[in-house]
Tab-separated table of C-alpha atoms in Angstrom:
chain	number	residue	atom	x	y	z
Z	2	UNK	CA	-2.154	7.201	18.862
Z	3	UNK	CA	-3.389	8.704	15.619
Z	4	UNK	CA	-6.838	7.527	14.531
Z	5	UNK	CA	-8.657	8.296	11.301
Z	6	UNK	CA	-12.340	7.432	11.043
Z	7	UNK	CA	-13.321	7.097	7.391
Z	8	UNK	CA	-16.988	7.478	6.568
Z	9	UNK	CA	-19.243	9.015	3.942
Z	10	UNK	CA	-21.404	8.127	0.983
Z	11	UNK	CA	-21.369	4.639	-0.482
Z	12	UNK	CA	-19.551	4.795	-3.803
Z	13	UNK	CA	-17.477	7.840	-2.807
Z	14	UNK	CA	-14.211	5.911	-2.356
Z	15	UNK	CA	-14.082	4.831	1.292
Z	16	UNK	CA	-12.503	1.438	0.567
Z	17	UNK	CA	-9.911	3.044	-1.695
Z	18	UNK	CA	-9.074	5.501	1.094
Z	19	UNK	CA	-8.789	2.707	3.674
Z	20	UNK	CA	-6.449	0.754	1.389
Z	21	UNK	CA	-4.292	3.842	0.924
Z	22	UNK	CA	-4.005	4.389	4.667
Z	23	UNK	CA	-2.972	0.739	4.978
Z	24	UNK	CA	-0.294	1.268	2.319
Z	25	UNK	CA	0.946	4.244	4.337
Z	26	UNK	CA	1.460	2.112	7.444
Z	27	UNK	CA	-1.882	2.379	9.240
Z	28	UNK	CA	-3.511	-0.551	11.015
Z	29	UNK	CA	-6.899	-0.729	9.289
Z	30	UNK	CA	-10.306	-2.055	10.310
Z	31	UNK	CA	-13.664	-2.038	8.580
Z	32	UNK	CA	-17.158	-1.522	9.993
Z	33	UNK	CA	-16.305	-1.671	13.668
Z	34	UNK	CA	-19.360	-0.269	15.513
Z	35	UNK	CA	-18.494	3.086	17.175
Z	36	UNK	CA	-19.145	1.825	20.690
Z	37	UNK	CA	-16.446	-0.848	20.228
Z	38	UNK	CA	-13.746	1.557	19.006
Z	39	UNK	CA	-12.976	2.830	22.517
Z	40	UNK	CA	-12.851	-0.744	23.822
Z	41	UNK	CA	-10.472	-1.748	21.046
Z	42	UNK	CA	-8.078	1.142	21.728
Z	43	UNK	CA	-8.160	0.422	25.474
Z	44	UNK	CA	-7.247	-3.181	24.637
Z	45	UNK	CA	-4.292	-1.967	22.561
Z	46	UNK	CA	-3.116	0.384	25.311
Z	47	UNK	CA	-3.211	-2.439	27.861
Z	48	UNK	CA	-1.387	-4.933	25.662
Z	49	UNK	CA	2.288	-5.289	24.765
Z	50	UNK	CA	1.581	-4.638	21.096
Z	51	UNK	CA	1.859	-1.046	19.944
Z	52	UNK	CA	-0.329	0.411	17.216
Z	53	UNK	CA	0.507	4.050	16.614
Z	54	UNK	CA	-1.679	4.684	13.559
Z	55	UNK	CA	-5.214	3.382	13.164
Z	56	UNK	CA	-7.748	3.852	10.365
Z	57	UNK	CA	-11.336	2.629	10.746
Z	58	UNK	CA	-13.937	2.584	7.994
Z	59	UNK	CA	-17.527	3.035	9.150
Z	60	UNK	CA	-20.441	3.100	6.732
Z	61	UNK	CA	-24.225	2.783	6.899
Z	62	UNK	CA	-23.999	-0.961	7.450
Z	63	UNK	CA	-22.544	-0.270	10.917
Z	64	UNK	CA	-25.641	1.855	11.780
Z	65	UNK	CA	-25.127	3.447	15.276
Z	66	UNK	CA	-24.015	6.757	13.725
Z	67	UNK	CA	-25.554	8.729	16.560
Z	68	UNK	CA	-22.872	7.259	18.851
Z	69	UNK	CA	-19.947	8.259	16.651
Z	70	UNK	CA	-19.589	11.840	17.924
Z	71	UNK	CA	-19.601	10.662	21.546
Z	72	UNK	CA	-17.014	8.022	20.642
Z	73	UNK	CA	-14.730	10.658	19.126
Z	74	UNK	CA	-14.958	12.793	22.284
Z	75	UNK	CA	-14.072	9.772	24.435
Z	76	UNK	CA	-11.074	9.004	22.230
Z	77	UNK	CA	-9.788	12.553	22.618
Z	78	UNK	CA	-9.978	12.173	26.401
Z	79	UNK	CA	-7.741	9.102	25.997
Z	80	UNK	CA	-5.065	11.297	24.360
Z	81	UNK	CA	-5.918	9.846	20.963
Z	82	UNK	CA	-5.519	12.261	18.049
Z	83	UNK	CA	-8.629	11.439	16.056
Z	84	UNK	CA	-10.055	12.904	12.856
Z	85	UNK	CA	-13.183	12.087	10.876
Z	86	UNK	CA	-12.703	11.899	7.113
Z	87	UNK	CA	-15.983	12.223	5.205
Z	88	UNK	CA	-16.036	11.227	1.534
Z	89	UNK	CA	-18.762	12.554	-0.719
Z	90	UNK	CA	-19.661	12.582	-4.409
Z	91	UNK	CA	-22.440	13.926	-6.598
Z	92	UNK	CA	-25.499	11.693	-6.982
Z	93	UNK	CA	-24.998	11.197	-10.718
Z	94	UNK	CA	-21.376	10.147	-10.150
Z	95	UNK	CA	-22.375	7.633	-7.470
Z	96	UNK	CA	-25.066	6.238	-9.780
Z	97	UNK	CA	-22.549	5.809	-12.607
Z	98	UNK	CA	-20.072	4.100	-10.277
Z	99	UNK	CA	-22.702	1.648	-9.093
Z	100	UNK	CA	-23.687	0.910	-12.685
Z	101	UNK	CA	-20.061	0.139	-13.501
Z	102	UNK	CA	-19.600	-2.054	-10.419
Z	103	UNK	CA	-23.014	-3.749	-10.794
Z	104	UNK	CA	-23.338	-4.047	-7.030
Z	105	UNK	CA	-26.416	-3.322	-4.901
Z	106	UNK	CA	-26.506	-0.242	-2.692
Z	107	UNK	CA	-26.310	-1.109	1.053
Z	108	UNK	CA	-29.601	0.721	1.675
Z	109	UNK	CA	-32.534	-1.049	0.084
Z	110	UNK	CA	-35.064	1.068	-1.774
Z	111	UNK	CA	-37.190	1.040	-4.902
Z	112	UNK	CA	-34.445	2.833	-6.853
Z	113	UNK	CA	-30.767	3.672	-6.567
Z	114	UNK	CA	-31.591	7.390	-6.429
Z	115	UNK	CA	-33.854	6.873	-3.414
Z	116	UNK	CA	-31.181	4.764	-1.688
Z	117	UNK	CA	-28.658	7.567	-2.154
Z	118	UNK	CA	-31.142	10.143	-0.862
Z	119	UNK	CA	-31.857	8.068	2.262
Z	120	UNK	CA	-28.160	7.625	2.929
Z	121	UNK	CA	-27.507	11.375	2.619
Z	122	UNK	CA	-30.133	12.102	5.245
Z	123	UNK	CA	-28.652	9.478	7.569
Z	124	UNK	CA	-25.162	10.957	7.217
Z	125	UNK	CA	-25.983	14.677	7.476
Z	126	UNK	CA	-25.074	15.009	11.151
Z	127	UNK	CA	-21.798	13.116	10.741
Z	128	UNK	CA	-20.823	15.237	7.769
Z	129	UNK	CA	-21.406	18.385	9.822
Z	130	UNK	CA	-18.969	17.275	12.538
Z	131	UNK	CA	-16.306	15.841	10.200
Z	132	UNK	CA	-12.782	17.288	10.251
Z	133	UNK	CA	-12.071	16.703	6.567
Z	134	UNK	CA	-14.586	16.484	3.705
Z	135	UNK	CA	-13.451	15.392	0.245
Z	136	UNK	CA	-15.672	15.385	-2.829
Z	137	UNK	CA	-14.300	12.646	-5.094
Z	138	UNK	CA	-16.662	13.351	-8.014
Z	139	UNK	CA	-13.970	14.700	-10.330
Z	140	UNK	CA	-10.924	12.941	-8.883
Z	141	UNK	CA	-9.092	10.096	-10.577
Z	142	UNK	CA	-7.647	7.371	-8.346
Z	143	UNK	CA	-4.176	8.922	-8.411
Z	144	UNK	CA	-5.557	12.431	-7.790
Z	145	UNK	CA	-7.558	11.136	-4.832
Z	146	UNK	CA	-4.480	9.476	-3.309
Z	147	UNK	CA	-2.432	12.615	-3.859
Z	148	UNK	CA	-5.109	14.643	-2.075
Z	149	UNK	CA	-4.986	12.249	0.883
Z	150	UNK	CA	-1.194	12.562	0.891
Z	151	UNK	CA	-1.355	16.348	1.034
Z	152	UNK	CA	-3.923	16.389	3.848
Z	153	UNK	CA	-2.736	13.518	6.047
Z	154	UNK	CA	0.876	12.805	5.105
Z	155	UNK	CA	2.342	16.293	4.600
Z	156	UNK	CA	2.450	15.772	0.861
Z	157	UNK	CA	4.542	12.623	1.226
Z	158	UNK	CA	4.627	10.842	-2.105
Z	159	UNK	CA	7.112	8.177	-1.098
Z	160	UNK	CA	4.337	5.732	-0.306
Z	161	UNK	CA	5.682	3.221	-2.830
Z	162	UNK	CA	6.877	-0.027	-1.285
Z	163	UNK	CA	9.695	-1.415	-3.430
Z	164	UNK	CA	10.328	-5.150	-3.177
Z	165	UNK	CA	13.385	-6.644	-4.866
Z	166	UNK	CA	13.278	-10.428	-5.117
Z	167	UNK	CA	15.772	-12.842	-6.633
Z	168	UNK	CA	14.604	-16.124	-8.142
Z	169	UNK	CA	15.672	-19.004	-10.381
Z	170	UNK	CA	13.946	-19.500	-13.728
Z	171	UNK	CA	14.269	-23.290	-13.422
Z	172	UNK	CA	12.013	-23.091	-10.340
Z	173	UNK	CA	9.383	-20.993	-12.126
Z	174	UNK	CA	9.081	-17.317	-12.934
Z	175	UNK	CA	8.213	-14.820	-10.189
Z	176	UNK	CA	4.475	-14.437	-10.847
Z	177	UNK	CA	3.913	-11.399	-8.614
Z	178	UNK	CA	6.679	-9.343	-10.247
Z	179	UNK	CA	5.836	-6.057	-11.978
Z	180	UNK	CA	9.250	-5.971	-13.645
Z	181	UNK	CA	11.525	-8.950	-14.387
Z	182	UNK	CA	15.209	-8.704	-15.290
Z	183	UNK	CA	17.074	-11.739	-16.638
Z	184	UNK	CA	20.731	-11.821	-15.517
Z	185	UNK	CA	21.645	-15.166	-17.085
Z	186	UNK	CA	23.941	-13.315	-19.499
Z	187	UNK	CA	26.422	-12.860	-16.627
Z	188	UNK	CA	29.213	-15.439	-16.231
Z	189	UNK	CA	27.919	-18.224	-13.962
Z	190	UNK	CA	29.935	-18.894	-10.746
Z	191	UNK	CA	28.237	-22.300	-10.523
Z	192	UNK	CA	30.806	-23.739	-12.910
Z	193	UNK	CA	33.761	-22.629	-10.811
Z	194	UNK	CA	34.496	-25.304	-8.219
Z	195	UNK	CA	35.528	-22.998	-5.345
Z	196	UNK	CA	32.447	-20.776	-5.876
Z	197	UNK	CA	29.792	-23.391	-6.613
Z	198	UNK	CA	28.649	-23.962	-3.017
Z	199	UNK	CA	28.598	-20.274	-2.088
Z	200	UNK	CA	25.640	-17.928	-2.654
Z	201	UNK	CA	25.251	-14.402	-4.003
Z	202	UNK	CA	25.622	-12.752	-0.590
Z	203	UNK	CA	29.197	-14.020	-0.252
Z	204	UNK	CA	31.999	-11.522	-0.944
Z	205	UNK	CA	33.783	-13.992	-3.236
Z	206	UNK	CA	30.694	-14.234	-5.450
Z	207	UNK	CA	30.293	-10.442	-5.465
Z	208	UNK	CA	33.924	-9.945	-6.442
Z	209	UNK	CA	33.608	-12.499	-9.223
Z	210	UNK	CA	30.379	-11.107	-10.706
Z	211	UNK	CA	31.432	-7.471	-10.562
Z	212	UNK	CA	34.816	-8.241	-12.065
Z	213	UNK	CA	32.919	-8.219	-15.373
Z	214	UNK	CA	32.162	-4.801	-16.850
Z	215	UNK	CA	28.774	-5.971	-18.156
Z	216	UNK	CA	27.551	-6.562	-14.588
Z	217	UNK	CA	28.339	-2.995	-13.566
Z	218	UNK	CA	26.839	-1.545	-16.743
Z	219	UNK	CA	23.686	-3.621	-16.233
Z	220	UNK	CA	23.166	-2.378	-12.661
Z	221	UNK	CA	23.733	1.208	-13.750
Z	222	UNK	CA	21.196	0.937	-16.579
Z	223	UNK	CA	18.576	-0.735	-14.359
Z	224	UNK	CA	18.992	1.977	-11.705
Z	225	UNK	CA	18.593	4.651	-14.395
Z	226	UNK	CA	15.431	2.950	-15.653
Z	227	UNK	CA	13.975	2.637	-12.142
Z	228	UNK	CA	14.754	6.264	-11.310
Z	229	UNK	CA	12.729	7.186	-14.381
Z	230	UNK	CA	9.851	4.778	-13.660
Z	231	UNK	CA	9.413	5.110	-9.884
Z	232	UNK	CA	8.248	8.770	-9.895
Z	233	UNK	CA	5.773	7.845	-12.661
Z	234	UNK	CA	4.410	4.953	-10.589
Z	235	UNK	CA	4.119	7.179	-7.512
Z	236	UNK	CA	2.290	9.847	-9.520
Z	237	UNK	CA	-0.221	7.238	-10.683
Z	238	UNK	CA	-0.821	6.136	-7.093
Z	239	UNK	CA	0.895	2.755	-7.312
Z	240	UNK	CA	1.591	1.523	-3.779
Z	241	UNK	CA	3.800	-1.521	-4.396
Z	242	UNK	CA	6.480	-2.342	-6.954
Z	243	UNK	CA	7.950	-5.840	-7.114
Z	244	UNK	CA	11.158	-6.203	-9.109
Z	245	UNK	CA	12.204	-9.740	-10.007
Z	246	UNK	CA	15.860	-10.561	-10.712
Z	247	UNK	CA	16.226	-13.998	-12.252
Z	248	UNK	CA	19.097	-16.338	-13.048
Z	249	UNK	CA	19.106	-20.100	-13.617
Z	250	UNK	CA	18.956	-21.431	-10.054
Z	251	UNK	CA	18.326	-18.316	-7.963
Z	252	UNK	CA	21.471	-18.750	-5.876
Z	253	UNK	CA	24.378	-16.790	-7.335
Z	254	UNK	CA	23.890	-14.120	-10.013
Z	255	UNK	CA	20.311	-13.045	-9.262
Z	256	UNK	CA	21.029	-12.832	-5.519
Z	257	UNK	CA	24.165	-10.753	-6.036
Z	258	UNK	CA	22.544	-8.332	-8.504
Z	259	UNK	CA	19.407	-8.032	-6.331
Z	260	UNK	CA	21.583	-7.127	-3.326
Z	261	UNK	CA	23.400	-4.459	-5.341
Z	262	UNK	CA	20.150	-2.896	-6.569
Z	263	UNK	CA	18.764	-2.958	-3.026
Z	264	UNK	CA	21.825	-1.172	-1.619
Z	265	UNK	CA	21.568	1.587	-4.221
Z	266	UNK	CA	17.792	2.085	-4.095
Z	267	UNK	CA	17.548	2.239	-0.295
Z	268	UNK	CA	19.779	5.333	-0.321
Z	269	UNK	CA	17.048	7.320	-2.075
Z	270	UNK	CA	13.764	5.591	-1.225
Z	271	UNK	CA	12.284	5.013	2.230
Z	272	UNK	CA	10.695	1.593	1.879
Z	273	UNK	CA	12.883	-0.855	-0.020
Z	274	UNK	CA	12.892	-4.557	0.864
Z	275	UNK	CA	14.818	-7.535	-0.444
Z	276	UNK	CA	14.101	-11.256	-0.405
Z	277	UNK	CA	15.420	-14.369	-2.120
Z	278	UNK	CA	12.594	-16.666	-3.174
Z	279	UNK	CA	14.672	-19.802	-3.653
Z	280	UNK	CA	16.874	-19.413	-0.572
Z	281	UNK	CA	15.437	-22.604	0.907
Z	282	UNK	CA	17.025	-24.537	-1.991
Z	283	UNK	CA	20.571	-23.229	-1.481
C-alpha cells in the first residue's frame, strides 16, 4: 500500500492537496489520529476490500503529533510505502488567505499572527522529519497541482476525469454539465416506425444516424474542440469535465452521439466514462 500523510500549516493548502489526491484515485481521510492509522490499515489488510493508495490529512486539530513519527515507522514495518507531505507558506500569505476566507484559525490566540506562531512551533518536529516540503506561498492552484503531479505522479497530467452523459431536453437540462451540445438538428429516428422502440446503442440506430453527413461532421468538430480544450483544462488543474449531449427524449440521437464521442475519446485519454441519464425512461 502507498500512504501519503498530508500535514503542515493551516492555510497552506492541505485540503486542496487532499482533494487532488482523491481525484488521482487515492482513498482519502481527514484528521484521523496517528495512533488509529495503523489500526485502520490492519483492518484493510484483514478485509476483502483492497485499498492500494491512501492519503490522510492530519492537522493541529488532531493533536497527538508526537506519535506521528512512531506511526510512520510502524507503517513501514507493515510493508506500507509511506511519505509525509508538509505544506508551508509565509506568515503574511497565510494571514491574507484567512482574511479572504473569513474563517477562524484552529489555534485560539489573541491575534492571527500569534496563532500562526504557535502552530509553527507545534509543527517544527514534524516538518524536520517530512519527506516532501512544499511552500505554496507563490503557487496558484494549478501550479500547486502540477507540482504535486511532478512529485507524486511522475508528472502525470491526465488526471482529468471525462464524463459523457446523454439526456433529453424534455426531461430537463443536465445541470452538472460543463459543456452541453444540442443534437436535435439530426434526423429523428423516433418518427420511423421500425426504429422508434430501439435506443441509440442499437446498430440500426447508429447506421441511420451516421448515414447523414452532418452527424459525422458534428462528431469530428466536437472532437477537434475537445482536443483543444482538454489540455487547457488539465493545465488549469480541472479534475472533472462533464459533457452533456442532448436530444428531445434522451433515447436515440443523444445516446448514439455520446457513444461515438466516448469511443473516440477513450483512445487518447485514460479516464473517460459514459452514462445515459434518461435510460430508465426508455
